[in-house]
CSV table of C-alpha atoms in Angstrom, one decimal:
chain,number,residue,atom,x,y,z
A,696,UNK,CA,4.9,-5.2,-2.1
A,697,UNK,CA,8.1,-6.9,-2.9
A,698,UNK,CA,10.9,-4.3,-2.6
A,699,UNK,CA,14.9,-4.2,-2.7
A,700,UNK,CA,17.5,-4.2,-0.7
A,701,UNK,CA,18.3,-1.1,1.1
A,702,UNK,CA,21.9,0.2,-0.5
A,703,UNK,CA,24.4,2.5,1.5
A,704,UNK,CA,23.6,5.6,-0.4
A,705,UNK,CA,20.2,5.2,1.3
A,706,UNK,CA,21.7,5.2,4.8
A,707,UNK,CA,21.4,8.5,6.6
A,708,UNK,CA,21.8,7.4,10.6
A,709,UNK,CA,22.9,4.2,11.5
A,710,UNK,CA,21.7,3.3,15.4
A,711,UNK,CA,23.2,0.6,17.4
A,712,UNK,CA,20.9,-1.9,18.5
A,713,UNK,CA,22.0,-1.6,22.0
A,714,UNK,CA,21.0,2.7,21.4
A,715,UNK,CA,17.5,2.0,19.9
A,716,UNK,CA,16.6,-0.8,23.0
A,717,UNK,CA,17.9,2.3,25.8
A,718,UNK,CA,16.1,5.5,23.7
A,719,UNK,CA,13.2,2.4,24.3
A,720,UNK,CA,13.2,2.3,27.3
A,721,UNK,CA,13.1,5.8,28.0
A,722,UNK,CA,10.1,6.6,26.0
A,723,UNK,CA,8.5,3.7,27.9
A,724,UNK,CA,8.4,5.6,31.4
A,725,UNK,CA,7.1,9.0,29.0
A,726,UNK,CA,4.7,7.0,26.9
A,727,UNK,CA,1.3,9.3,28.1
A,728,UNK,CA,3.0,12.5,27.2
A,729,UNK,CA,3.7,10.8,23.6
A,730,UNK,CA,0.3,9.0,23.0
A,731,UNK,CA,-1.4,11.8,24.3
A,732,UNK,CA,-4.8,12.6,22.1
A,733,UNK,CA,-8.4,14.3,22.9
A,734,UNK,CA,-9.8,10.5,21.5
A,735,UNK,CA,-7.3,7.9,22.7
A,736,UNK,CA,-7.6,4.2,21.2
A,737,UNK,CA,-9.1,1.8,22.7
A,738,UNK,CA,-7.0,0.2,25.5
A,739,UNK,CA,-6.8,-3.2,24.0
A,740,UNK,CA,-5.9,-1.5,20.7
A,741,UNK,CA,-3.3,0.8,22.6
A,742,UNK,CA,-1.6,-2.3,24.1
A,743,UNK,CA,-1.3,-4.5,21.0
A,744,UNK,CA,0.1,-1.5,19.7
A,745,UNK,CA,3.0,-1.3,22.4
A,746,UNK,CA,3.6,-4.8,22.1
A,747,UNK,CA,4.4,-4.2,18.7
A,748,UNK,CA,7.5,-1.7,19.9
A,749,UNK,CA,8.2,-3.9,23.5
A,750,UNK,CA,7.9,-7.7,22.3
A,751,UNK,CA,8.3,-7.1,18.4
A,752,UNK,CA,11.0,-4.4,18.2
A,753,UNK,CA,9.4,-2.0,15.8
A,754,UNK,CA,11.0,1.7,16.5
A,755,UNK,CA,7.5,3.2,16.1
A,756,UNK,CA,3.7,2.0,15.4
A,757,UNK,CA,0.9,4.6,14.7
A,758,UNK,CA,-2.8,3.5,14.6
A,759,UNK,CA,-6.1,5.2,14.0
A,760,UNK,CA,-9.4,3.5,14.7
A,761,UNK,CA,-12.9,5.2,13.0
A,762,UNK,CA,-15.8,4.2,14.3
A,763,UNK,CA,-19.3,3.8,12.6
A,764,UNK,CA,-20.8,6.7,13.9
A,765,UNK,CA,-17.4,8.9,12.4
A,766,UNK,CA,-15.5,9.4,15.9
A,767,UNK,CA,-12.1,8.9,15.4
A,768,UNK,CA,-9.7,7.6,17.7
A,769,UNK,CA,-5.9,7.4,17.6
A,770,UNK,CA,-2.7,6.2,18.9
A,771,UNK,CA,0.8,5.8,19.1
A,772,UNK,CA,4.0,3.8,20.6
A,773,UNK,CA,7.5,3.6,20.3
A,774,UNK,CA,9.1,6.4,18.7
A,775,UNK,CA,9.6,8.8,15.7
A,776,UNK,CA,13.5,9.3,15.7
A,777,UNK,CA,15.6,6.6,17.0
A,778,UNK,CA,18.2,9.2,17.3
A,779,UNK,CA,16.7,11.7,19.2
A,780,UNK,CA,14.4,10.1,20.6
A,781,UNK,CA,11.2,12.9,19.0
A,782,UNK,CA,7.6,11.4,19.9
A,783,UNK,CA,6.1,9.0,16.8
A,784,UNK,CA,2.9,11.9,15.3
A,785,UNK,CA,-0.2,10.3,16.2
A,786,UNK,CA,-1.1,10.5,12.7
A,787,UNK,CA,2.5,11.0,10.6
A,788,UNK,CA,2.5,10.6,7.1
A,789,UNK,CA,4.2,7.3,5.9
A,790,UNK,CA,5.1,5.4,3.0
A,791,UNK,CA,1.7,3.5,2.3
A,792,UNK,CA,3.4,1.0,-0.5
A,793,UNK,CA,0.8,-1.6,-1.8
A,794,UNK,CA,-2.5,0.3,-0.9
A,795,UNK,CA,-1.5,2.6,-4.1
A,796,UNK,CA,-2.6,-0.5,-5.9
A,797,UNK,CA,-5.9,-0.3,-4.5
A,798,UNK,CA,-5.9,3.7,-5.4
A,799,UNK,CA,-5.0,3.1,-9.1
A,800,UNK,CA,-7.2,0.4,-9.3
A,801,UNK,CA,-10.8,3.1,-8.8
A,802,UNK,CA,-9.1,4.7,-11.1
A,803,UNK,CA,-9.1,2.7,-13.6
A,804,UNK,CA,-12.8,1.3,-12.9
A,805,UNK,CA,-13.9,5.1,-12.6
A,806,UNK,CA,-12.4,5.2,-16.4
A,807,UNK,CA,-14.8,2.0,-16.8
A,808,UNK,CA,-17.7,3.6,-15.5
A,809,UNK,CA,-17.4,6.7,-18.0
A,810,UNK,CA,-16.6,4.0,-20.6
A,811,UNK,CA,-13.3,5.0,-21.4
A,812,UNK,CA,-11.7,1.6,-20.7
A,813,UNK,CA,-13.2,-2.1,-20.7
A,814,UNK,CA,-12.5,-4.5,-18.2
A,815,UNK,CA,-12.6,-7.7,-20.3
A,816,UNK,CA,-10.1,-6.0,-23.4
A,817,UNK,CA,-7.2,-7.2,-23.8
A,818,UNK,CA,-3.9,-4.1,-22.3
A,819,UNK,CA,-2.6,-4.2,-26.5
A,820,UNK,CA,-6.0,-2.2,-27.2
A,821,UNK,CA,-4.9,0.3,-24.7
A,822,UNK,CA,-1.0,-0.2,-25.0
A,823,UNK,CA,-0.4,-1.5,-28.6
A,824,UNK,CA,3.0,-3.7,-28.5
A,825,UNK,CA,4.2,-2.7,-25.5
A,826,UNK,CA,3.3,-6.0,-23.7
A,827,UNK,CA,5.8,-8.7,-25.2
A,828,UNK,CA,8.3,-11.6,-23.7
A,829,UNK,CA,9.1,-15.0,-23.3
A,830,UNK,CA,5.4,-16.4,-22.7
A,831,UNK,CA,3.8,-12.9,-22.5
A,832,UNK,CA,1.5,-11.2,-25.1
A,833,UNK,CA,-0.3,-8.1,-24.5
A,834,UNK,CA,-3.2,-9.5,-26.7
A,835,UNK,CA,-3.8,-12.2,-24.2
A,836,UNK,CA,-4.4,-10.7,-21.3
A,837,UNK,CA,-7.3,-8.5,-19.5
A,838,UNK,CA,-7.1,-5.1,-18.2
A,839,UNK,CA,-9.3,-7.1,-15.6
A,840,UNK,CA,-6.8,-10.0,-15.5
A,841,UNK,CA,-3.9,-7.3,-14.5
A,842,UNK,CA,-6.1,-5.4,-11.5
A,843,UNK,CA,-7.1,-9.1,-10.0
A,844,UNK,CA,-2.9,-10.6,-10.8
A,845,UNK,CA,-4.2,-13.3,-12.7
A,846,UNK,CA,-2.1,-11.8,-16.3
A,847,UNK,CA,1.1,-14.2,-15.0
A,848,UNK,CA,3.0,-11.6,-15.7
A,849,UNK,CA,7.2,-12.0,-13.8
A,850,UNK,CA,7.2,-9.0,-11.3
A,851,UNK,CA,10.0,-6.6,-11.8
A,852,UNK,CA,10.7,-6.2,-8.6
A,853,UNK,CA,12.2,-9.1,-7.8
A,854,UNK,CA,14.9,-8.5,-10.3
A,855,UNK,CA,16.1,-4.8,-8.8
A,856,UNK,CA,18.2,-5.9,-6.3
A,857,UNK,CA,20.0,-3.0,-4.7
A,858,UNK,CA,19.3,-0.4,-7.2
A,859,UNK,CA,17.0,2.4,-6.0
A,860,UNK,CA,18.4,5.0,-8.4
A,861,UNK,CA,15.3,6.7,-10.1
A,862,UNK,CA,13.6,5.2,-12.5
A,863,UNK,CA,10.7,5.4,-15.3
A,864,UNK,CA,7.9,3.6,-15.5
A,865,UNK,CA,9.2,1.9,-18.8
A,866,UNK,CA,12.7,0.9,-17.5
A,867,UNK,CA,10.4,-1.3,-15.1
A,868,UNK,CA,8.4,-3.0,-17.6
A,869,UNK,CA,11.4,-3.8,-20.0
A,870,UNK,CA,13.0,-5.3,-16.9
A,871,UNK,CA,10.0,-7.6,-16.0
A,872,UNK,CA,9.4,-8.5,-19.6
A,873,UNK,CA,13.0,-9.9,-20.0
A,874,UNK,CA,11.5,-12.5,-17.7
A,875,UNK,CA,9.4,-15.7,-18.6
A,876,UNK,CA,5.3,-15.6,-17.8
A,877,UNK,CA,4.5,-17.2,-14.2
A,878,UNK,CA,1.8,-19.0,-16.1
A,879,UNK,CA,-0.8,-18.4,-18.8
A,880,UNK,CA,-3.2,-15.1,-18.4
A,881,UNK,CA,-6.2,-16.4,-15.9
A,882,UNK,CA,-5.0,-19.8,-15.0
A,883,UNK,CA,-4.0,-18.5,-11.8
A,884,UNK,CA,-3.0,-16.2,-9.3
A,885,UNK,CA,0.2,-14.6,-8.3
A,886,UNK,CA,0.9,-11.1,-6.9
A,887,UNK,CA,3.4,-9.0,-9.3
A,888,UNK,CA,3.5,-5.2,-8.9
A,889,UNK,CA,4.0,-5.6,-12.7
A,890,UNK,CA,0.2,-5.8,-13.0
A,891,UNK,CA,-0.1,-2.3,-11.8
A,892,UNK,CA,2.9,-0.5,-13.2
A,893,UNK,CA,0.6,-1.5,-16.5
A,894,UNK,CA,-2.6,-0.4,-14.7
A,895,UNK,CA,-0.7,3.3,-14.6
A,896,UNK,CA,0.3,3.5,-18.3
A,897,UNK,CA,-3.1,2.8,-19.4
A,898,UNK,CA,-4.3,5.4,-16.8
A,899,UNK,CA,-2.0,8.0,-18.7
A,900,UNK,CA,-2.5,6.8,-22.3
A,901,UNK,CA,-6.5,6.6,-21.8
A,902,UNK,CA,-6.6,10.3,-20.2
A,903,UNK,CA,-3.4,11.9,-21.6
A,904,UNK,CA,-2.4,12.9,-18.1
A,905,UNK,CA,0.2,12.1,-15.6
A,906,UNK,CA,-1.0,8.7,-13.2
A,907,UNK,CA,-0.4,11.7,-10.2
A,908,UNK,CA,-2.9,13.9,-11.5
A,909,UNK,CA,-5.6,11.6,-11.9
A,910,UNK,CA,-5.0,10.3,-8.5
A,911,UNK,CA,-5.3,13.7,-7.3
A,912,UNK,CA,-8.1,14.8,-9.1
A,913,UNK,CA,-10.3,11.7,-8.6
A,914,UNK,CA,-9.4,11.0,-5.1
A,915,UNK,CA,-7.2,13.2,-2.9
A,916,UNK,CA,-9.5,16.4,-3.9
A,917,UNK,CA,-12.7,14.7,-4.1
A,918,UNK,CA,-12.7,12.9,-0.2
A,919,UNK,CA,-10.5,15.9,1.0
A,920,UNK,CA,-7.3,14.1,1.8
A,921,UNK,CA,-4.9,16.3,3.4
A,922,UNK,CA,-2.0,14.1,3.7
A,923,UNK,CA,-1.9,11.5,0.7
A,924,UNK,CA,0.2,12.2,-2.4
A,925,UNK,CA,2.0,10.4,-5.2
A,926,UNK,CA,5.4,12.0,-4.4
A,927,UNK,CA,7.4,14.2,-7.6
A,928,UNK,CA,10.1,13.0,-9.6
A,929,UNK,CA,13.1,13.2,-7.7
A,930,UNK,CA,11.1,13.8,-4.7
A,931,UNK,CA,13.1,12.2,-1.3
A,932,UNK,CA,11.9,14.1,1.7
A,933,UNK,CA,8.1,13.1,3.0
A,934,UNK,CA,6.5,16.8,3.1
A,935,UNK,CA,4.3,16.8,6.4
A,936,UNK,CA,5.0,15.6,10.4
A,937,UNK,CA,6.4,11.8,10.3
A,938,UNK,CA,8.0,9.0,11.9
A,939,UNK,CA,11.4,8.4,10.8
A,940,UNK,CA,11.5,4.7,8.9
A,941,UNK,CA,14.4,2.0,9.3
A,942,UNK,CA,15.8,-0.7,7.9
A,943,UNK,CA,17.8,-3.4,9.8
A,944,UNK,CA,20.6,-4.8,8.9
A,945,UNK,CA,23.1,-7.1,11.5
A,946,UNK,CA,21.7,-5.2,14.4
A,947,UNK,CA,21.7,-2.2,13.4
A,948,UNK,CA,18.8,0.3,12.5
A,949,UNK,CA,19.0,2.3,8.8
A,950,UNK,CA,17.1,5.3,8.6
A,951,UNK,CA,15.8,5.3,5.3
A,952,UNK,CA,13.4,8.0,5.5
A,953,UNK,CA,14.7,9.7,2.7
A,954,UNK,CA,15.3,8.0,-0.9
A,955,UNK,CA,13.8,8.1,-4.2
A,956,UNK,CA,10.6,6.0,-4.4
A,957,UNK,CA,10.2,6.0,-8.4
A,958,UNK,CA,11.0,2.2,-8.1
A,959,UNK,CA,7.1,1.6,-6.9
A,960,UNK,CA,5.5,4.0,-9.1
A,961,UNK,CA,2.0,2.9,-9.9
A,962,UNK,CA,2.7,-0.4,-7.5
A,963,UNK,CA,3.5,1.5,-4.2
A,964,UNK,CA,4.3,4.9,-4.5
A,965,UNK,CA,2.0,6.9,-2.5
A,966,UNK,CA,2.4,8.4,0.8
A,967,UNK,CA,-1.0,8.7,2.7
A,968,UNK,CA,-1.8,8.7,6.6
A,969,UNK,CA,-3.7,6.6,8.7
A,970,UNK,CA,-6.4,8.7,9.0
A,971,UNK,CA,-6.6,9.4,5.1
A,972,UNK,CA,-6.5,5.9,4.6
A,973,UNK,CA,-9.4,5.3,6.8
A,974,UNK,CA,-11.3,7.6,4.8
A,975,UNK,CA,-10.4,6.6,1.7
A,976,UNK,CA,-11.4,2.5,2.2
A,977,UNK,CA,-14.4,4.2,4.0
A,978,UNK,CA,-15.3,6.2,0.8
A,979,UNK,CA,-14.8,3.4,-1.5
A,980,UNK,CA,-17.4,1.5,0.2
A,981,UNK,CA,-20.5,3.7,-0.4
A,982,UNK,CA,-21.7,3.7,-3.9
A,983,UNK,CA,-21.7,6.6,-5.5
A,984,UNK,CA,-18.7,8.4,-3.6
A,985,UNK,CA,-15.9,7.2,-5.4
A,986,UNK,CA,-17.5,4.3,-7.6
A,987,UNK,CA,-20.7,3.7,-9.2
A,988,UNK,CA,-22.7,0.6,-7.4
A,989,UNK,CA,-21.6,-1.7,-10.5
A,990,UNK,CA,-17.7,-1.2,-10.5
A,991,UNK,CA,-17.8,-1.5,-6.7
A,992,UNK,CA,-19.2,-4.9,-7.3
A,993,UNK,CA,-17.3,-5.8,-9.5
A,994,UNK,CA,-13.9,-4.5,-7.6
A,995,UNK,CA,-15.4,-6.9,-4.7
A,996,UNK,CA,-15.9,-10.0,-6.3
A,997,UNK,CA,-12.7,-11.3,-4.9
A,998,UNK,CA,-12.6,-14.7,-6.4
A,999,UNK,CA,-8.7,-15.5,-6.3
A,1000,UNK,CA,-7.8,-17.0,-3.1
A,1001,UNK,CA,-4.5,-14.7,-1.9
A,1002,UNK,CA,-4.0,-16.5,1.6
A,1003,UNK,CA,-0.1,-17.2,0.6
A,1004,UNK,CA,0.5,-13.2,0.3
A,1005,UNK,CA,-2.6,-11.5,2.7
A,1006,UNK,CA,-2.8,-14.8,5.2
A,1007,UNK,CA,-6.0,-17.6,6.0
A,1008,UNK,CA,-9.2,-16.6,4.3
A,1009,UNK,CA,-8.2,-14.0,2.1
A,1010,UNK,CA,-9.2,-13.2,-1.3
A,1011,UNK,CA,-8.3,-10.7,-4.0
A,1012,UNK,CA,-10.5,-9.0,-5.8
A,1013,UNK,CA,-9.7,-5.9,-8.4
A,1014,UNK,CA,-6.8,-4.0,-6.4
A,1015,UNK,CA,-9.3,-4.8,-3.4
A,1016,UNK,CA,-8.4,-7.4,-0.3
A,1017,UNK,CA,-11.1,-9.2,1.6
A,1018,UNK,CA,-10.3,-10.8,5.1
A,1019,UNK,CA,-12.5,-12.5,7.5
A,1020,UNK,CA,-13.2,-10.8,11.1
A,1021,UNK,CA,-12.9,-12.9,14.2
A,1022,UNK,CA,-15.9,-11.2,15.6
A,1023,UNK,CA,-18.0,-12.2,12.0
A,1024,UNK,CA,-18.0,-10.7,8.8
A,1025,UNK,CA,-15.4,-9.5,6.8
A,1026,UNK,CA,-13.3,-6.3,6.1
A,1027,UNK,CA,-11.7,-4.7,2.7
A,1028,UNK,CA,-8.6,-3.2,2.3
A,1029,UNK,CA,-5.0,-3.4,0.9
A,1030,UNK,CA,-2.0,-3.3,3.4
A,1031,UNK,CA,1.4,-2.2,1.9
A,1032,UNK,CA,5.1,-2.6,3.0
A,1033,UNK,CA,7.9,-0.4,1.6
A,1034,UNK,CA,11.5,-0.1,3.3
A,1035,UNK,CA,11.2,2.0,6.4
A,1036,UNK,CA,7.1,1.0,6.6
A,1037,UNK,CA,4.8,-1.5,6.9
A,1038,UNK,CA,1.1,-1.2,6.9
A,1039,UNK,CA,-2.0,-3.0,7.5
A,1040,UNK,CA,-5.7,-1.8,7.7
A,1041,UNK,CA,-9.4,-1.6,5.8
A,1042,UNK,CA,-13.2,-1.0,6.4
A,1043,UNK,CA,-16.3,-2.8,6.5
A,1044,UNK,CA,-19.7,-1.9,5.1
A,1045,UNK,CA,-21.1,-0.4,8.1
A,1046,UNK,CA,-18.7,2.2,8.3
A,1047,UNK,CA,-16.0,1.4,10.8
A,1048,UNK,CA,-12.3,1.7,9.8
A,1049,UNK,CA,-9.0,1.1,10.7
A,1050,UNK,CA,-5.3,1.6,9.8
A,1051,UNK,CA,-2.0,0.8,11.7
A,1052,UNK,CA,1.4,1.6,10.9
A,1053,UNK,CA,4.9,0.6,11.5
A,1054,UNK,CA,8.4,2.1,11.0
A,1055,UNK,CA,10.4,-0.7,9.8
A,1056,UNK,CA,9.2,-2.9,6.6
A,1057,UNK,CA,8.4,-5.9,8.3
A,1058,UNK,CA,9.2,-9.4,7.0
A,1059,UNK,CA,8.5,-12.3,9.3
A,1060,UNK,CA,4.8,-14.0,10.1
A,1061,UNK,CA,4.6,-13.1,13.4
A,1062,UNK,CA,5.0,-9.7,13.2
A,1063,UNK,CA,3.0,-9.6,10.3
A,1064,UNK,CA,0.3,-12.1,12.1
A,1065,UNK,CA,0.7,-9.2,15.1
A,1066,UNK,CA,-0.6,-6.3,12.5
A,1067,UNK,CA,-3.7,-8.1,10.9
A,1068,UNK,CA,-4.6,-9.0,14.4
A,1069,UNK,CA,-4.3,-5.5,15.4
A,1070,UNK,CA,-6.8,-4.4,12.7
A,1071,UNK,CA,-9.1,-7.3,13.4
A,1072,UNK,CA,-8.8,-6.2,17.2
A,1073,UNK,CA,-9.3,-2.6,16.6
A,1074,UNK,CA,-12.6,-3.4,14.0
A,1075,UNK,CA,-14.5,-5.7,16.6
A,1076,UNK,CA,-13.8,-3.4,19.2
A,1077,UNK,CA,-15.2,-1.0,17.4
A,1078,UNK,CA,-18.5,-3.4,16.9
A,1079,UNK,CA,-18.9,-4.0,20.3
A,1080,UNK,CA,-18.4,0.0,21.0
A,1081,UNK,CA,-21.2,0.6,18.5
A,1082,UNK,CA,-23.7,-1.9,20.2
């Protein structure tokens, strides 16, 4: 997801360049004792992921691999804390940015299911008068049109800049909605995190509860995720083992582990794991354990074309991703990047998984081509290891 700038209250450790490249080095000569694991990943898999920390400059990368028969493998590189030079957990809790979108989007079609909400009514049934601007009417646009980001709807978080103060969901619509429309509802498509901070407020009118507690209730306690939260007001401080994140900025490394992620809300907010993303896109797959067999279909008829913002081949279905494998078929998933984190991952029908994670929101193609590559690696090698 689109983020802001990192400001200097969010700066807790600043690391030379030339520091981070020798604390490198050193982990490079421990690197068994810090990717240890009873199931290591696959030794393709394991080097990709060091070449993301050796060739790319990542601090840290994390990556866990399930397989169709449920084995689950991990592995690690780089490391946790830049300053002290702590091991990266082999499966540390992170900020998992976009792939809330996919989260709140089962939500919402769960909430379809029990006939609650309606996919093809327009957000003023559910939010009367709340969706108005320049271009924008809330009576013209689809609670469908806002999971798939066809509404043309400006996306307010191109317009925060530096400010990372806390903030309610309805300060973030009134700053997007002082902004014209991209383009009339389902002419096109164009990723805005806008879509989804509406998604969330029809969540809480529809049930009268908070967005977190549905996502806990629906998800985190029905698939038994031990490590994936929407994080409290005022809530800074991840609450289980993690890898430090980082910004850069003129060669230097920013810890920014530690600030107040109420900008995202409903777009990006949660914090999950590798593993418990695994088993969540895993989940969401099989009819009947998180969706009923017609919402799923309807969450995966990814008609927009999103290869601009998820790369060649991609399309975008209701808070869902579909890529193309290089070994055949394709996989599902979401991806998310959030300062101090980026990551990448998704599942395929016959029940193999995989998510990888790194410590610094990453912003150029190659290293983004380097993470979908790593999770198209990680899936086909774990094909051929089912054959």
């Amino acid at each position: 997801m689109n983020s802001p700038s990192v400001p200097g209250r969010c700066r807790r450790r600043t690391v030379t360049a030339g520091a981070a490249a020798a604390v490198l080095a050193l982990l490079a000569v421990a690197s068994p004792a810090v990717a240890s694991a009873p199931a290591p990943a696959p030794p393709g898999v394991q080097r990709s992921l060091e070449a993301l920390v050796s060739e790319l400059g990542v601090p840290g990368a994390l990556v866990t691999v399930r397989e169709p028969g449920g084995r689950t493998v991990s592995g690690a590189a780089g490391v946790g804390d830049v300053a002290t030079g702590a091991p990266v957990p082999l499966d540390g809790e992170v900020r998992a940015g976009s792939n809330t979108k996919t989260f709140v989007a089962v939500v919402v079609l769960q909430l379809v299911a029990e006939g609650r909400v309606r996919l093809n009514s327009n957000i003023e049934h559910y939010l009367p008068g709340l969706v108005r601007g320049k271009g924008i009417d809330g009576r013209h646009i689809t609670v469908r049109q806002l999971l798939q980001q066809t509404s043309g709807l400006p996306n307010y978080s191109d317009y925060l800049g530096e400010d990372v103060r806390h903030f309610e969901p309805r300060e973030l619509l009134d700053l997007a909605l002082r902004h014209p429309a991209a383009f009339r509802p389902g002419t096109s498509w164009q990723y805005s995190n806008t879509n989804y901070l509406l998604a969330g407020l029809l969540v809480e009118r529809v049930t009268g509860h908070t967005l977190a507690q549905e996502l806990d209730t629906r998800i985190v306690q029905r698939l038994g995720l031990r490590h994936t939260y929407f994080p409290a007001p005022g809530e800074t401080a991840l609450r289980g083992p993690h890898p430090h994140g980082y910004y850069r900025d003129a060669g230097h490394l920013l810890d920014v582990t530690e600030f107040d992620p109420s900008w995202a809300w409903a777009a990006g907010q949660l914090v999950s794991t590798n593993a418990d993303l695994d088993t969540f896109f895993t989940a969401l797959l099989t009819p009947g354990r998180l969706l009923p067999a017609a919402q799923l279909a309807q969450m995966q008829a990814a008609t927009a074309t999103a290869d601009a913002t998820f790369g060649p081949g991609a399309r975008y279905g209701l808070g869902l991703v579909s890529r193309p494998l290089s070994c055949g078929g394709r996989y599902w998933g979401h991806g998310g990047s959030f300062p101090g984190y980026e990551t990448r991952g998704g599942a395929t029908e016959d029940g193999r998984a995989a998510s990888v994670a790194v410590t610094e929101q990453v912003t150029d193609s190659a290293r983004r081509q380097h993470l979908d590559d790593l999770v198209d690696g990680a899936l086909c090698e774990a094909a051929a290891a089912a054959r």
